[in-house]
């Protein structure tokens, strides 16, 4: 079983035709390459870009563009997104004005407005188990760590719309006597934070739960370490820190990430919940691993949603499309938002910051199984426990991990 969790287990020694062989073939035929070649064409194009063979990469991108579509099958849709990302990367490299290229790349990567991005996030939460799996499992770890406490304080980094918290509020309200609950939440949009706090406060009031919400605005250019000094800690409260799909954004500077984790550790949380992609930091030689990760994501959407699902289209093009473009096109640039790492590296960083892994309970696993069975009935989704943490996989390709630390 352990071997199935190494996303680098593809056969690197398998002999493959050189990139120029594919370009030579496409020059002498007008037919679109068969699907079995498209994946290799993408890899070849990435190799050409990494070698700075830009004219050859441009010709291959033209072939890939005619071989893909955002409305085709899962392979065609995946190729479309990666081709777009490689094209952006190529434009960045070919532009003689680096500042202008960086600005154009940043503008393209952020072309979807905030309303569309927020809408695609809500669709992602509805049509895939990824968000719910991470949040439900993290909630269970928080509930177990704070059992019997009279006052609970949750520090949530990037709360988004707060969809994680109503189930936890309900579970806390059912305790006797119910404890007080306070959430300190960070976010980049003041209005979204306000609306999120209002919704959670109304829901808590309907449950008879004593509840407070404290928003903290985290600007895009602000060091997350600085905002921790604004967090009000009370000696009578039990602190839980939630980092669901957040820490990967800090990978740009691993030293600052370590300082951030050490700062969190100094706050003495009862539990730190971490959930993120099980995907390595993108480097050109690891292009195959990024491709494998998103191929599994797109296959899962293909298997669980109708062919013409507008929600799937939004999730693929806006949410995952932005991730792919940022990982591939923004590689090495200061404008890059998305960086990822395997769980084993996350675990090493957390231990280096002084944290110890807390095993997730059997009930957390049972809850995750129930979630998949009731809402996403597909045999392709799998749950595995490895190193006291829980993984969600699609056809043995690990996609997301959730772990609990103290």
XYZ file of C-alpha atoms in Angstrom:
406
model
C 0.000 0.000 0.000
C 2.816 2.403 0.819
C 4.054 2.333 -2.743
C 0.760 3.709 -4.013
C 1.387 6.927 -2.138
C 4.624 7.829 -3.936
C 3.518 10.088 -6.739
C 7.026 9.902 -8.168
C 6.690 6.156 -8.775
C 6.298 6.559 -12.543
C 9.029 4.808 -14.494
C 11.600 7.501 -15.189
C 13.829 4.939 -16.894
C 11.329 4.133 -19.607
C 12.816 5.163 -22.926
C 10.825 7.915 -24.570
C 11.274 9.574 -27.958
C 12.990 12.966 -27.771
C 10.764 16.041 -27.963
C 11.911 16.944 -31.461
C 10.718 13.568 -32.740
C 7.134 14.618 -32.049
C 7.663 17.965 -33.714
C 9.114 16.203 -36.762
C 6.067 13.933 -36.928
C 3.572 16.782 -36.661
C 5.282 18.716 -39.445
C 4.506 15.930 -41.909
C 0.894 15.231 -41.059
C -2.094 17.414 -40.470
C -4.004 14.954 -38.315
C -4.400 15.635 -34.599
C -2.138 13.316 -32.553
C -3.996 10.355 -31.037
C -4.916 10.651 -27.343
C -2.167 8.236 -26.265
C 0.434 10.749 -27.465
C -1.044 13.890 -25.971
C 0.382 13.322 -22.499
C 3.859 12.776 -23.927
C 3.471 15.869 -26.097
C 2.811 17.931 -22.967
C 5.864 16.498 -21.237
C 7.965 17.097 -24.343
C 6.785 20.699 -24.514
C 7.723 21.245 -20.863
C 11.177 19.794 -21.583
C 11.626 22.153 -24.524
C 10.649 25.126 -22.379
C 13.099 24.047 -19.671
C 15.867 23.841 -22.317
C 14.915 27.297 -23.626
C 14.181 25.806 -27.054
C 11.381 28.324 -27.347
C 10.659 28.162 -31.077
C 10.250 24.383 -30.946
C 8.093 24.695 -27.815
C 5.909 27.251 -29.591
C 5.319 24.846 -32.520
C 4.434 22.052 -30.130
C 2.035 24.316 -28.199
C 0.260 24.997 -31.495
C -0.214 21.255 -31.976
C -1.430 20.820 -28.399
C -3.902 23.678 -28.767
C -5.554 21.951 -31.720
C -5.603 18.646 -29.816
C -7.470 19.904 -26.767
C -10.675 21.613 -25.736
C -12.229 22.831 -22.491
C -15.391 20.972 -23.563
C -13.945 17.576 -24.547
C -13.273 14.492 -22.439
C -11.180 14.670 -19.281
C -7.898 14.258 -21.187
C -8.720 17.001 -23.663
C -9.791 19.339 -20.876
C -6.648 18.624 -18.886
C -4.439 19.200 -21.933
C -6.248 22.474 -22.597
C -5.415 23.811 -19.136
C -1.781 22.679 -19.181
C -1.300 23.974 -22.724
C -2.630 27.358 -21.691
C -0.268 27.359 -18.715
C 2.735 26.402 -20.866
C 1.790 29.100 -23.361
C 1.787 31.670 -20.570
C 5.169 30.418 -19.396
C 6.512 30.639 -22.947
C 5.216 34.188 -23.342
C 6.996 35.113 -20.137
C 10.298 33.693 -21.401
C 10.037 35.119 -24.907
C 9.112 38.651 -23.857
C 12.217 40.849 -24.046
C 10.816 43.039 -21.275
C 10.745 40.863 -18.110
C 8.734 43.411 -16.125
C 6.063 43.604 -18.823
C 5.983 39.817 -19.156
C 5.556 39.387 -15.413
C 2.741 41.920 -15.373
C 0.991 40.235 -18.306
C 1.362 36.800 -16.719
C 0.041 38.052 -13.397
C -2.910 39.698 -15.117
C -3.776 36.538 -17.032
C -3.461 34.330 -13.957
C -5.798 36.620 -12.054
C -8.126 37.327 -14.968
C -11.152 35.785 -13.271
C -12.788 38.358 -11.051
C -13.267 37.756 -7.343
C -16.971 36.963 -7.726
C -16.230 34.160 -10.216
C -13.461 32.790 -8.027
C -15.691 32.739 -4.966
C -18.490 31.128 -6.994
C -16.136 28.449 -8.320
C -15.001 27.713 -4.758
C -18.593 27.116 -3.682
C -19.076 24.850 -6.731
C -15.891 22.992 -5.798
C -17.340 22.411 -2.340
C -20.572 21.057 -3.828
C -19.387 18.819 -6.668
C -16.189 17.329 -5.227
C -15.393 15.761 -1.849
C -12.042 17.553 -1.626
C -13.087 20.536 0.473
C -15.618 18.654 2.610
C -13.186 15.821 3.279
C -10.506 18.228 4.498
C -12.875 20.320 6.583
C -14.876 17.453 8.092
C -11.737 15.588 9.146
C -10.124 18.726 10.562
C -13.320 19.505 12.488
C -13.328 16.063 14.070
C -9.727 16.511 15.206
C -10.634 19.885 16.742
C -13.718 18.479 18.473
C -11.750 15.631 20.011
C -8.889 17.882 21.123
C -11.266 20.355 22.813
C -13.599 17.832 24.409
C -14.541 18.897 27.945
C -13.191 22.460 27.577
C -15.308 25.386 28.778
C -14.025 27.969 26.285
C -12.730 27.298 22.772
C -10.845 29.679 20.506
C -10.332 28.734 16.841
C -7.760 30.624 14.767
C -8.643 30.002 11.118
C -6.258 31.097 8.389
C -8.215 32.210 5.306
C -11.750 31.326 6.346
C -13.217 32.024 2.853
C -17.012 31.717 3.248
C -16.773 29.845 6.543
C -18.493 26.717 5.214
C -16.280 24.581 7.447
C -17.722 25.824 10.710
C -21.540 25.337 10.916
C -21.195 21.554 11.510
C -18.645 22.194 14.254
C -20.834 24.876 15.832
C -23.710 22.414 15.908
C -21.569 19.695 17.484
C -20.248 22.092 20.135
C -23.761 23.337 20.913
C -24.844 19.760 21.673
C -22.333 19.457 24.506
C -23.583 19.902 28.053
C -22.930 22.427 29.228
C -22.059 24.014 25.891
C -18.744 25.893 25.948
C -18.212 29.395 24.616
C -16.730 29.534 21.125
C -14.667 32.286 19.559
C -13.335 32.293 15.988
C -10.537 34.579 14.864
C -10.449 34.449 11.067
C -8.085 35.879 8.489
C -9.006 36.883 4.969
C -8.080 39.356 2.246
C -11.588 40.721 1.585
C -13.092 42.801 4.368
C -16.680 42.501 3.074
C -16.526 38.706 2.698
C -15.129 38.447 6.227
C -17.937 40.628 7.565
C -20.654 38.608 5.837
C -19.062 35.342 6.938
C -18.948 36.491 10.553
C -22.561 37.647 10.429
C -23.752 34.301 9.035
C -21.860 32.305 11.641
C -23.083 34.568 14.452
C -26.719 34.163 13.359
C -26.326 30.402 13.142
C -24.663 30.208 16.560
C -27.450 32.339 18.034
C -30.061 29.956 16.590
C -28.281 27.141 18.429
C -28.128 29.041 21.713
C -24.328 29.040 21.528
C -22.291 31.858 23.043
C -20.180 32.937 20.095
C -17.773 35.689 19.038
C -16.173 36.373 15.661
C -13.018 38.446 15.182
C -11.927 39.238 11.590
C -8.298 39.950 10.699
C -7.508 41.416 7.273
C -4.405 39.817 5.740
C -3.197 41.855 2.768
C -1.651 40.064 -0.203
C 1.791 41.571 0.443
C 1.622 41.148 4.209
C 3.796 38.687 6.065
C 1.442 36.170 7.772
C 3.773 36.120 10.764
C 2.924 39.741 11.496
C -0.786 39.095 11.769
C -0.275 36.517 14.523
C 0.706 39.372 16.850
C -2.837 40.748 16.404
C -4.454 37.552 17.665
C -5.963 38.010 21.124
C -5.151 35.014 23.319
C -6.991 34.405 26.590
C -5.633 32.168 29.308
C -9.034 30.572 29.952
C -9.529 29.472 26.332
C -8.313 26.344 24.567
C -6.737 27.324 21.260
C -7.151 25.339 18.023
C -5.367 26.543 14.874
C -6.823 25.585 11.508
C -4.669 25.602 8.343
C -6.825 23.857 5.740
C -5.395 24.427 2.242
C -3.379 27.390 3.469
C 0.247 26.536 4.245
C 1.169 25.866 0.599
C 0.783 29.593 -0.064
C 3.757 30.256 2.218
C 6.166 27.919 0.430
C 7.699 30.778 -1.533
C 10.045 31.283 1.423
C 10.589 28.099 3.414
C 12.500 29.962 6.128
C 9.535 32.295 6.668
C 7.200 29.295 6.647
C 9.250 27.663 9.395
C 9.157 30.890 11.409
C 5.390 31.033 10.907
C 4.987 27.467 12.214
C 7.259 28.216 15.150
C 5.164 31.297 15.930
C 2.016 29.145 15.886
C 3.738 26.630 18.175
C 4.623 29.438 20.623
C 0.898 30.194 20.941
C 0.506 26.738 22.577
C -2.442 25.442 20.563
C -4.141 22.315 21.786
C -4.334 21.191 18.161
C -3.132 22.355 14.745
C -5.039 20.927 11.798
C -3.302 20.813 8.427
C -4.874 19.814 5.125
C -3.359 20.313 1.705
C -2.598 18.923 -1.733
C -0.317 15.903 -1.756
C 1.770 17.413 -4.561
C 5.460 18.347 -4.698
C 6.822 21.834 -5.203
C 6.649 22.349 -8.941
C 9.951 22.114 -10.741
C 10.341 21.429 -14.414
C 11.647 17.891 -13.851
C 8.515 17.199 -11.780
C 6.084 18.292 -14.468
C 4.922 14.675 -14.807
C 3.893 14.572 -11.161
C 1.837 17.749 -11.465
C 0.254 16.313 -14.605
C -0.564 13.047 -12.808
C -2.132 14.916 -9.894
C -4.503 16.980 -12.020
C -5.197 14.080 -14.375
C -6.633 12.225 -11.380
C -8.642 15.308 -10.368
C -10.096 15.704 -13.867
C -10.805 11.956 -14.119
C -12.720 12.102 -10.842
C -14.832 14.974 -12.157
C -15.433 13.061 -15.396
C -16.643 10.013 -13.476
C -18.900 11.780 -10.981
C -20.531 14.651 -12.917
C -22.739 14.823 -16.035
C -20.954 15.580 -19.331
C -22.395 19.078 -19.658
C -22.208 20.077 -15.996
C -21.759 23.876 -15.753
C -20.407 23.448 -12.218
C -17.662 21.161 -13.462
C -16.761 23.618 -16.203
C -16.458 26.442 -13.655
C -14.383 24.357 -11.254
C -12.009 23.132 -13.956
C -11.520 26.399 -15.802
C -11.583 28.891 -12.946
C -10.446 27.079 -9.797
C -8.160 24.308 -11.053
C -7.285 26.275 -14.189
C -5.876 29.077 -12.043
C -3.948 26.585 -9.918
C -2.417 24.900 -12.972
C -1.572 28.202 -14.641
C 0.016 29.516 -11.483
C 2.048 26.363 -10.843
C 3.320 26.046 -14.430
C 3.399 29.604 -15.787
C 4.400 31.250 -12.534
C 7.245 28.843 -11.787
C 10.105 30.796 -10.310
C 8.380 34.162 -10.466
C 7.513 36.489 -7.617
C 3.888 36.633 -8.832
C 3.375 32.939 -8.281
C 0.754 32.155 -5.647
C 0.576 28.356 -5.705
C 3.360 26.118 -4.444
C 2.834 22.600 -3.196
C 4.664 19.896 -1.304
C 4.255 16.241 -0.473
C 2.875 15.258 2.910
C 6.215 13.778 3.994
C 7.860 17.180 3.557
C 5.018 18.920 5.419
C 5.490 16.475 8.281
C 9.228 17.163 8.390
C 8.657 20.936 8.500
C 6.060 20.641 11.261
C 8.333 18.445 13.372
C 11.177 20.891 12.814
C 8.897 23.629 14.204
C 8.308 21.565 17.347
C 4.997 19.863 16.544
C 4.167 16.199 17.076
C 1.702 14.228 14.959
C -1.530 13.244 16.694
C -3.251 10.154 15.248
C -6.654 10.781 13.730
C -9.361 8.737 15.401
C -11.231 5.779 13.865
C -14.360 7.947 14.033
C -12.722 10.508 11.722
C -12.119 7.737 9.195
C -15.715 6.492 9.563
C -17.041 10.006 8.982
C -14.977 10.409 5.835
C -16.182 7.043 4.527
C -19.784 8.060 5.198
C -19.250 11.363 3.383
C -18.015 9.591 0.271
C -20.718 6.926 0.370
C -23.618 9.349 0.786
C -22.561 12.256 -1.400
C -19.955 10.958 -3.852
C -20.845 7.297 -4.522
C -17.951 6.301 -6.760
C -15.565 3.395 -6.325
C -12.771 5.609 -7.634
C -12.464 7.548 -4.378
C -10.345 5.855 -1.737
C -9.338 6.609 1.837
C -6.038 5.508 3.311
C -4.262 6.035 6.607
C -0.523 6.611 6.402
C 1.764 7.924 9.126
C -1.228 8.613 11.405
C -2.796 10.892 8.769
C -5.726 10.470 6.407
C -5.430 10.608 2.624
C -8.117 11.010 -0.006
C -7.106 9.364 -3.277
C -8.572 8.805 -6.704
C -7.615 5.434 -8.212
C -4.578 5.183 -5.873
C -3.403 8.693 -6.758
C -3.242 10.591 -3.422
C -4.798 14.028 -3.817
C -5.307 15.544 -0.355
C -4.051 14.785 3.136
C -5.344 15.800 6.566
C -3.283 15.592 9.716
C -3.509 16.744 13.328
C -0.596 18.155 15.347
C 0.095 19.449 18.825
